[in-house]
Each structure stands twice: as C-alpha cells, then as structure tokens.
Coordinates of N, CA and C in Angstrom, one line a residue:
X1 N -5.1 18.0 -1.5 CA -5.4 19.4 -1.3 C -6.8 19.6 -0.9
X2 N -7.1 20.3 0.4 CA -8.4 20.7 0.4 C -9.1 21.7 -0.2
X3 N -10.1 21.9 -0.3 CA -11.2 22.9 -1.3 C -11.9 23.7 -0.2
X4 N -11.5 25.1 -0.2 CA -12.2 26.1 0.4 C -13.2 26.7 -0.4
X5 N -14.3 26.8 0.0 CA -15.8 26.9 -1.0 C -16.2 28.1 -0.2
X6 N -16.6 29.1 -0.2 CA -17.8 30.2 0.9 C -17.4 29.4 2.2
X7 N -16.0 30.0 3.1 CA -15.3 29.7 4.1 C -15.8 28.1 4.6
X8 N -16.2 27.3 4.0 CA -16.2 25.4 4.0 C -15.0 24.9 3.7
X9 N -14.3 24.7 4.6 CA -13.0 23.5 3.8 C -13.5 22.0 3.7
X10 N -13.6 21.7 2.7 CA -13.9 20.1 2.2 C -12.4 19.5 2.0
X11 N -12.1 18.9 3.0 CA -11.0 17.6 2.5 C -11.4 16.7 1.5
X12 N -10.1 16.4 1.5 CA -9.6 15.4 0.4 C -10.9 14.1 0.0
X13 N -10.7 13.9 1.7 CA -11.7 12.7 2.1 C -13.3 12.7 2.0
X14 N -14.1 14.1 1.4 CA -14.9 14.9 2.1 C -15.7 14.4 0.5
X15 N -16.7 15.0 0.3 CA -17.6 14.9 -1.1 C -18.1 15.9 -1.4
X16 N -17.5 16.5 -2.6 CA -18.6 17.7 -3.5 C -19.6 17.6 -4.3
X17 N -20.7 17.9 -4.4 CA -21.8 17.7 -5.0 C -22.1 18.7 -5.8
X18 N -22.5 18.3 -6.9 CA -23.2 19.4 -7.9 C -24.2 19.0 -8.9
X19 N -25.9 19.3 -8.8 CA -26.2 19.0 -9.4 C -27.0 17.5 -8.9
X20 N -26.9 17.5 -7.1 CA -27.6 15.6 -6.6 C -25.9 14.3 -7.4
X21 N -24.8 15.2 -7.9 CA -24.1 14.4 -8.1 C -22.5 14.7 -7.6
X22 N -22.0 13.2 -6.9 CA -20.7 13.7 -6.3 C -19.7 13.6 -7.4
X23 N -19.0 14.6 -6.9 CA -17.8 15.0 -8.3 C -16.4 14.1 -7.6
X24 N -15.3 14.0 -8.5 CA -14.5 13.0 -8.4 C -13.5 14.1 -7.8
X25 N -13.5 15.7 -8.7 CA -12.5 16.5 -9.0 C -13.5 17.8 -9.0
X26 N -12.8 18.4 -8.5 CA -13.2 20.5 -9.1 C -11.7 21.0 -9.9
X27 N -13.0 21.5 -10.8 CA -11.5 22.0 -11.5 C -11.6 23.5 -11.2
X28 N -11.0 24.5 -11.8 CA -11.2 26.2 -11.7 C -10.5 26.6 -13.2
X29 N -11.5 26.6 -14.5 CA -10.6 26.5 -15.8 C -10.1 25.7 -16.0
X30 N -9.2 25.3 -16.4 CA -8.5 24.0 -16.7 C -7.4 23.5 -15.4
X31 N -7.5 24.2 -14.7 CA -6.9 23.8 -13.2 C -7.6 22.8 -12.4
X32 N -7.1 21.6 -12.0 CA -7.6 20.9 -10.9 C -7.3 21.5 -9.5
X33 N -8.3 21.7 -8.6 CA -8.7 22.6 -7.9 C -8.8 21.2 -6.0
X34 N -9.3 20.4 -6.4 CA -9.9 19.3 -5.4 C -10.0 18.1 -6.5
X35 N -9.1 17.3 -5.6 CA -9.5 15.7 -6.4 C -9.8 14.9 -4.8
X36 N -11.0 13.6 -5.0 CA -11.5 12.9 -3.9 C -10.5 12.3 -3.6
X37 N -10.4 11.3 -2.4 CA -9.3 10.5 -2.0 C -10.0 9.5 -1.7
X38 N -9.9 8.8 -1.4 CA -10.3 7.3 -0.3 C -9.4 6.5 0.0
X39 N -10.2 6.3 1.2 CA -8.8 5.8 2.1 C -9.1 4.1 2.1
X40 N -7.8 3.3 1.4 CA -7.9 1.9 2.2 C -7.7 1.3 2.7
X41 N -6.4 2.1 3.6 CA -6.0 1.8 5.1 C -5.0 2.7 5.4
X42 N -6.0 2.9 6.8 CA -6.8 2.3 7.6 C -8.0 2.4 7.0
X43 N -9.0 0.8 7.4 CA -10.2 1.0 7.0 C -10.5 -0.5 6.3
X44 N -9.5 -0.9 5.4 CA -9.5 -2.5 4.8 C -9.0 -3.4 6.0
X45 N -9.5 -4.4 6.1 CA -8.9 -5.6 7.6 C -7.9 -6.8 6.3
X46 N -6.6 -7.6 7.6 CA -6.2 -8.2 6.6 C -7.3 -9.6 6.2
X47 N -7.3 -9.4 4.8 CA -8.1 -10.8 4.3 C -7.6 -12.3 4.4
X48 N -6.3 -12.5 4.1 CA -5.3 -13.3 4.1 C -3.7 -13.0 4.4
X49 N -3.0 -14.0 5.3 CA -1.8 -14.3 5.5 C -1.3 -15.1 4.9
X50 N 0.1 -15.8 4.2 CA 0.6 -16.6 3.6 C 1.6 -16.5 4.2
X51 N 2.2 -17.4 4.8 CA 3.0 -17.6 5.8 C 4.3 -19.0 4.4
X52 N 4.8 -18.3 3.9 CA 5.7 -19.2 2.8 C 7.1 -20.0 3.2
X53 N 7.3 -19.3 4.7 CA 8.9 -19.8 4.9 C 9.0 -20.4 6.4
X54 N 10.0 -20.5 7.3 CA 9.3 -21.5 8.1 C 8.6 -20.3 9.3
X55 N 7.9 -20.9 9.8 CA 6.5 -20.5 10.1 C 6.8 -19.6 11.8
X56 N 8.3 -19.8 12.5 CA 8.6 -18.9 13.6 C 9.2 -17.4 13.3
X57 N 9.6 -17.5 11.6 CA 10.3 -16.2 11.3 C 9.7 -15.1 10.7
X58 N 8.5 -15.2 11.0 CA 7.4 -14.4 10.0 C 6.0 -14.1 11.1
X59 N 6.2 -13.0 10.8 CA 5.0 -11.9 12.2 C 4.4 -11.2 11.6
X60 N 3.1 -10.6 11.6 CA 2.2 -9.5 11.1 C 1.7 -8.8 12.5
X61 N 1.8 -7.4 12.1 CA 1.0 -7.0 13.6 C 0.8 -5.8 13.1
X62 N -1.2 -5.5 13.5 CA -1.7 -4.7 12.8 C -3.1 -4.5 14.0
X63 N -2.5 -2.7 14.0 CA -3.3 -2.2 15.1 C -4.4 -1.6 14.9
X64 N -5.0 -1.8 13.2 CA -6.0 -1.7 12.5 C -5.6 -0.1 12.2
X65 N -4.8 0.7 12.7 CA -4.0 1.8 11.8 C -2.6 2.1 11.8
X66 N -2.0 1.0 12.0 CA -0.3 0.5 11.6 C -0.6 -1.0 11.6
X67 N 0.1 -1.3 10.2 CA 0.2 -2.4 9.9 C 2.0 -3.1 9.9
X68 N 2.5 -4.0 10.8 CA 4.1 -4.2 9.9 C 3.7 -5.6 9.8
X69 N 5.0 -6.1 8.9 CA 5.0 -7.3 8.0 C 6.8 -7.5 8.4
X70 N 6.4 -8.7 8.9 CA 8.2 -8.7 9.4 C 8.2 -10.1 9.2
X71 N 9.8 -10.5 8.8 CA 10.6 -11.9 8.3 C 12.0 -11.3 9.2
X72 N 12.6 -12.5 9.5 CA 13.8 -12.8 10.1 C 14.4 -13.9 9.7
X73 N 15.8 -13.5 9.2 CA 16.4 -14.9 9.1 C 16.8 -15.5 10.7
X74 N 17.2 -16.8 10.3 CA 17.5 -17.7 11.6 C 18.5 -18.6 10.9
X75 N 17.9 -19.8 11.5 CA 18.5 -21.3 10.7 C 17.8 -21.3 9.7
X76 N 16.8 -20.9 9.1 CA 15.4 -20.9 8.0 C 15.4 -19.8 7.5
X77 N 14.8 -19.5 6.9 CA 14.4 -18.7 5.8 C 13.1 -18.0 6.6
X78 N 12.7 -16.5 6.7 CA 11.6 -16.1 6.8 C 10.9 -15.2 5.9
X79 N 9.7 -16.1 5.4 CA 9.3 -15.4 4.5 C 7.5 -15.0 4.1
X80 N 6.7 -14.1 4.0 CA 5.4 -14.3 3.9 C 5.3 -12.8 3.1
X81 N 3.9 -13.0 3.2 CA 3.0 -12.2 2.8 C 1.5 -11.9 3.5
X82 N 1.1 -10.3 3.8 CA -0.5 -10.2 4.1 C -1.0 -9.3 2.9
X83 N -2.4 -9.7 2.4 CA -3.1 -8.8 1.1 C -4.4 -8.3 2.7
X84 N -4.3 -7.1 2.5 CA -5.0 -6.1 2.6 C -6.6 -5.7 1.4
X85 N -7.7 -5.9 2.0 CA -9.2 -5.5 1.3 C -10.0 -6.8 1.5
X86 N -10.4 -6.7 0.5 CA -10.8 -6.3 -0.5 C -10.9 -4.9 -0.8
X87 N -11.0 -4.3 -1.7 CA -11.2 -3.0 -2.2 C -11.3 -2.9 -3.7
X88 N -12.0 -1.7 -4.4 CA -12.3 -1.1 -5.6 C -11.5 0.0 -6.0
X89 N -11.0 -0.1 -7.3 CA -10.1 0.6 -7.7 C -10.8 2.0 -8.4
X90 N -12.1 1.5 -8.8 CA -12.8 2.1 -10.0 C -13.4 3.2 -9.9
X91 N -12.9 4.0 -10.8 CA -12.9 5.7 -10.4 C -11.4 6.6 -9.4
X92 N -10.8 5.9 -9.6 CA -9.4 5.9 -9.5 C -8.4 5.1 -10.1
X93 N -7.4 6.1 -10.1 CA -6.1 6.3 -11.3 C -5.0 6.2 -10.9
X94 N -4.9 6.3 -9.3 CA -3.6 6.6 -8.7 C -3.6 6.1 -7.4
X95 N -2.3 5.8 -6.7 CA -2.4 5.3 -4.9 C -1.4 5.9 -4.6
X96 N -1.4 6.7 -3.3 CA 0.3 6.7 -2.9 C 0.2 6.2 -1.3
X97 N 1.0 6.2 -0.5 CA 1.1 6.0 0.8 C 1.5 6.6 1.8
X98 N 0.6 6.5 3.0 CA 1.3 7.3 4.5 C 2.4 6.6 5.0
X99 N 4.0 6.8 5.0 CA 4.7 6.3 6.1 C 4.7 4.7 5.5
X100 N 4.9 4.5 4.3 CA 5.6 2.8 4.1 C 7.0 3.0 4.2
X101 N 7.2 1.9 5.4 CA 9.0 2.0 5.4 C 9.0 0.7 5.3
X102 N 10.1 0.3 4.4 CA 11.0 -0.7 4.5 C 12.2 -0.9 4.8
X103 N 12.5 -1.9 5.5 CA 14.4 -2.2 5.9 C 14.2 -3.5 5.4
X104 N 15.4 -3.7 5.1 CA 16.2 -4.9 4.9 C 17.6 -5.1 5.1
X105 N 17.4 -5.6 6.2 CA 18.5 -5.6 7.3 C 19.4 -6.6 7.2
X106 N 19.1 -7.7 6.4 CA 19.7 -9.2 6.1 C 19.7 -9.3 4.2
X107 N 21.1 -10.2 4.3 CA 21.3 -10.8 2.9 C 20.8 -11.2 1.9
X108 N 20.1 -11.4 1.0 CA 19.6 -12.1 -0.1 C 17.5 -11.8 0.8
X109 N 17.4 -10.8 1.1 CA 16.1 -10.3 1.0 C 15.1 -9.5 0.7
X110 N 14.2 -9.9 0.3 CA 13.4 -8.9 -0.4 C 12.0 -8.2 -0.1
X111 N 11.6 -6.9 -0.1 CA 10.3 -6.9 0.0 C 9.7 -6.2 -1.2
X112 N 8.4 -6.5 -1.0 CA 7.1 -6.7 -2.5 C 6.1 -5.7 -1.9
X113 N 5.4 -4.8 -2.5 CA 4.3 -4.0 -2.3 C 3.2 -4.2 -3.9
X114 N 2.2 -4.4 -4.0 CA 1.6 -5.1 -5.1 C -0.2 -5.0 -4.9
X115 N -0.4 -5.0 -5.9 CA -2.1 -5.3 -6.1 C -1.7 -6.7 -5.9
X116 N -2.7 -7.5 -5.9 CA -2.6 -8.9 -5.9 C -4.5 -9.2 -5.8
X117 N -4.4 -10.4 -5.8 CA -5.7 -11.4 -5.7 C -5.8 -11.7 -4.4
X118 N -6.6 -12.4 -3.4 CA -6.7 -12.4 -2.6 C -5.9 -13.6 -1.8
X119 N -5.4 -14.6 -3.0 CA -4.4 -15.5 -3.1 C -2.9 -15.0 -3.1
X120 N -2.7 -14.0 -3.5 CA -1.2 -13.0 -3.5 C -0.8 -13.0 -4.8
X121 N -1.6 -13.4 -5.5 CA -1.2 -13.6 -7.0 C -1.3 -12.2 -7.6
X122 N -0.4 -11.8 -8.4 CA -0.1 -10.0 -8.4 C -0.7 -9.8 -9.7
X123 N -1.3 -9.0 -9.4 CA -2.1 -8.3 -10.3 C -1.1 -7.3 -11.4
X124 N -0.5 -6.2 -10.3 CA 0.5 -5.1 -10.9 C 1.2 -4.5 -9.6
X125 N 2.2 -4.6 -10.1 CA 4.0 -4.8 -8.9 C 4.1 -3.4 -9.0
X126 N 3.8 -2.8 -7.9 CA 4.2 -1.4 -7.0 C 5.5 -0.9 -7.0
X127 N 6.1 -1.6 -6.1 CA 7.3 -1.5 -5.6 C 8.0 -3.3 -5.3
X128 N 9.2 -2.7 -5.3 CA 10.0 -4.3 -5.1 C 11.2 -3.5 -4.9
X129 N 11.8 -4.7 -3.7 CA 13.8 -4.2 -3.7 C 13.7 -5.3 -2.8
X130 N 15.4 -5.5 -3.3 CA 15.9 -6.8 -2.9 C 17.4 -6.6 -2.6
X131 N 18.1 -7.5 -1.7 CA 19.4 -7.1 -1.3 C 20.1 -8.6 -2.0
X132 N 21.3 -8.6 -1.9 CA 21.7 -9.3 -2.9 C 22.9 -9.7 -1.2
X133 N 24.3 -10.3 -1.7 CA 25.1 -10.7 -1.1 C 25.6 -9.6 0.5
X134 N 25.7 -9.0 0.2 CA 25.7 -7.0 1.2 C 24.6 -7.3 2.3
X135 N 23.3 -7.0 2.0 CA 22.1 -6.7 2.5 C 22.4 -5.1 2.7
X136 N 21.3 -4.8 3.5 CA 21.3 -3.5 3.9 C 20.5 -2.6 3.2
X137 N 19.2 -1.9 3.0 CA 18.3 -1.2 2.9 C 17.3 -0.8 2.7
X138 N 17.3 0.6 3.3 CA 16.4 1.4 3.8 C 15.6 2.4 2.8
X139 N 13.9 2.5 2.9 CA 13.2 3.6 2.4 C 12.3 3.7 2.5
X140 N 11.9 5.0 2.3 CA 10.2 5.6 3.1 C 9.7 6.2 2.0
X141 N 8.5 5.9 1.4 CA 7.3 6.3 0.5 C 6.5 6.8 1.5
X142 N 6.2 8.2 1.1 CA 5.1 9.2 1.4 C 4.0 10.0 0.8
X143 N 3.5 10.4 0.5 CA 2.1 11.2 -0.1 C 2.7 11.5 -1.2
X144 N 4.1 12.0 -1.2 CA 4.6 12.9 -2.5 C 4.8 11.5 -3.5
X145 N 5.4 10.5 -3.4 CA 4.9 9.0 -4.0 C 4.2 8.3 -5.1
X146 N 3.6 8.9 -5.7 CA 2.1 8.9 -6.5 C 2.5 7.2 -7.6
X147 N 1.8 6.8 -7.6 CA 1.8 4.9 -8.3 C 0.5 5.3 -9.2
X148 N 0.7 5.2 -10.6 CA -0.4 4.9 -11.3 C -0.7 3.6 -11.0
X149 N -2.1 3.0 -11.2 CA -3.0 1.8 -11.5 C -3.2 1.8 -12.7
X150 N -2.2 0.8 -13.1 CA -2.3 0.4 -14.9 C -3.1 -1.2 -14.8
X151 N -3.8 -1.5 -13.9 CA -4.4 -2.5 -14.2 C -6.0 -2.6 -14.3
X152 N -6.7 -3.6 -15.1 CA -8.2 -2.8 -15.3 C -9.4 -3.1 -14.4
X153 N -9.5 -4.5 -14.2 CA -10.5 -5.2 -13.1 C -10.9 -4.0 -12.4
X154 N -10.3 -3.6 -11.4 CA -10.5 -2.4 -10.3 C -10.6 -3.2 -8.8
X155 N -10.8 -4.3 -8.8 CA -11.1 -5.4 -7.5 C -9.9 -6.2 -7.2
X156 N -9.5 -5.0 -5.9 CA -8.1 -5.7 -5.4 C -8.0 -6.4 -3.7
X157 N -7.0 -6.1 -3.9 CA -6.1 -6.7 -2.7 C -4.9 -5.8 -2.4
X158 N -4.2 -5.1 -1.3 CA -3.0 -4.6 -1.3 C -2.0 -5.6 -0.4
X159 N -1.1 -6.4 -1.4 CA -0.3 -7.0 -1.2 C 1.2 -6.5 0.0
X160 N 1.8 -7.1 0.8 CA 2.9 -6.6 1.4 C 3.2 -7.5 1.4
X161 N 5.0 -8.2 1.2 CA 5.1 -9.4 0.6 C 6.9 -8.9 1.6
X162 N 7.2 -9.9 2.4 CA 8.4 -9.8 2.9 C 9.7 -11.4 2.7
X163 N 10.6 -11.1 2.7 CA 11.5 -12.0 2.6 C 13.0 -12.0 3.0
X164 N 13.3 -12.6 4.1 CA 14.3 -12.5 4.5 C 15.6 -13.8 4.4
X165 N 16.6 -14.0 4.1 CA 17.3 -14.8 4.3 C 18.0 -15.4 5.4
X166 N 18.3 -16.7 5.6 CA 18.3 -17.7 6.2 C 20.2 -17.5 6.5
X167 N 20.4 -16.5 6.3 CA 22.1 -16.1 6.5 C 22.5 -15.3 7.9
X168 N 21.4 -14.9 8.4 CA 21.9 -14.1 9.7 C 20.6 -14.2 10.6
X169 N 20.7 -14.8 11.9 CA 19.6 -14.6 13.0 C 19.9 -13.1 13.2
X170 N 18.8 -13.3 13.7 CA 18.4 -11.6 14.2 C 18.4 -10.6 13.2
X171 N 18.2 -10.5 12.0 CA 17.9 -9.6 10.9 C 17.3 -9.8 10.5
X172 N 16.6 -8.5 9.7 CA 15.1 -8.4 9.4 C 14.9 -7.9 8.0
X173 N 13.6 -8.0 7.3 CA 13.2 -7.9 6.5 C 11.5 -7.3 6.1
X174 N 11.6 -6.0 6.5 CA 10.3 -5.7 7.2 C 9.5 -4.2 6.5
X175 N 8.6 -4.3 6.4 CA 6.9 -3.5 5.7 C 6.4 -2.9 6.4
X176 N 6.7 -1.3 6.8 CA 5.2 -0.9 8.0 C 5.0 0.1 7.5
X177 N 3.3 0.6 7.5 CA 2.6 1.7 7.0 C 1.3 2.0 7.7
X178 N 1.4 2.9 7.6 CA -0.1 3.8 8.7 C -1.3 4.3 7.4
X179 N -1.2 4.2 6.6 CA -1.9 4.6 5.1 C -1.6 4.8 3.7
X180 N -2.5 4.1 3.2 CA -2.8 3.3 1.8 C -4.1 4.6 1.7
X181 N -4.1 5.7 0.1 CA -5.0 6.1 -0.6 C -5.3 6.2 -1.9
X182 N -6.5 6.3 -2.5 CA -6.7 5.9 -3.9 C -7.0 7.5 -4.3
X183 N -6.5 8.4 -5.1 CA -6.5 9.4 -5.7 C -7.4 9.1 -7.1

C-alpha cells in the first residue's frame, strides 16, 4: 500500500524518514498505514545451479526479471535446482511473490520453493507440491500470498527446486516468477 503524505505518494519501495531515521512502517493510531518492501527479484542474480538429474532435462532461463526453472522427463529423470541472492532477511517478517506459477505436467514430480544455503540446503520450506501416479498441476501465488519467515539467521538464498519424472518425454515440471518481496 502506498502512503500519501501532503499530496507525495511514497511507495511501498520508497523510504520514510522521521527524525534522520528510516521507518520500517507508519502507523495512523494503531493502524498500519505504510509498511517498507524490498525487492529480491528482480535485483538478486542466480548464485548457484544444481543440476541433480541427467543434465539434458533441466533448463534455467532468467531474463534478470523472469526467472523459469524447468525439468522434463525423457528416458531420465529431470531434475535441479537454482538459489537466488544472496540476500538479508533482517528487519523483515514476511515474503510473498509476483506471478510464481507452477505446472507439473508429468507423473511422480515435484516442485520446491524454499530459503536455502547457497548449497540448496533448506533453511525453511515455502511451498512444495508433488504429483504422485496422475501428474497434473497447476498454481499461481501472487501478492495476496503472504509466507511468514520463521527462520532466524536472516542470510539467505531463494531456492526454486524442480523435479520431473522419467515416465513421459515431453512433460514438464516447471517454476516461473517475475518477483520475490520482503515485507
């Protein structure tokens, strides 16, 4: 929500000061009025790829403001992961996202959205879905979305973690998002 001050609209993205000090939040009484945002992507580059399954079924392509993460089954298994940041958590409480869609279009696959280490090693698991014998599904996380950060460090990684099964060529298993923010 942006903050109209003496006809100034300050976005989300924007900084209030009071006092030589930037505020996190305006409140108005006990109403939150303006809370900061920051954005981690666009803005974080990928740090690492992990490429876990065989190595023709698994793609990243990232236009530095759309990112997707795609696995296909074949004769093999396609499966990986890219962590997104480094980044700071500290002084935020919350993430939600622009436009993450997932499909999983093939059998026994899964995708992972996650803090993680820079290794992919998960810090605290966001989101997860997996298709079992069926396959088949679809969904889009948007702003309305909101993910507490229950973990404490604050020095992450945004994990995208894809996996598709080795049961159908030409199906997919796939992560794309235009923005990651820290509320």
């Amino acid at each position: 929500m942006a903050l109209v001050f003496n006809n100034v609209t300050v976005p989300q993205s924007g900084e209030v000061r009071f006092n030589n000090t930037a505020l996190s939040s305006v409140k108005m009484g006990s109403t939150e009025v303006w809370k900061r945002q920051k954005t981690v992507y666009p803005g974080v580059s990928v740090a690492n790829t992990q490429n876990l399954g065989y190595a023709a079924y698994f793609t990243v392509t990232n236009s530095g403001s759309d990112i997707k993460v795609d696995a296909f089954g074949g004769t093999e298994r396609g499966y990986g992961r890219v962590m997104l940041g480094g980044f700071s958590t500290i002084g935020y409480s919350k993430l939600f996202f622009a436009n993450l869609s997932i499909s999983l279009s093939n059998s026994f696959s899964h995708a992972k959205v996650a803090l993680s280490d820079v290794n992919g090693n998960v810090v605290q698991q966001l989101i997860f879905h997996e298709t079992g014998e069926a396959g088949g599904f679809s969904i889009t996380y948007a702003s309305s979305d909101i993910f507490t950060i229950n973990a404490e460090n604050g020095n992450y990684y945004l994990m995208l973690e894809v996996a598709s099964g080795a049961t159908g060529g030409g199906l997919h298993a796939t992560i794309q998002m235009n923005g990651c923010y820290l509320i």
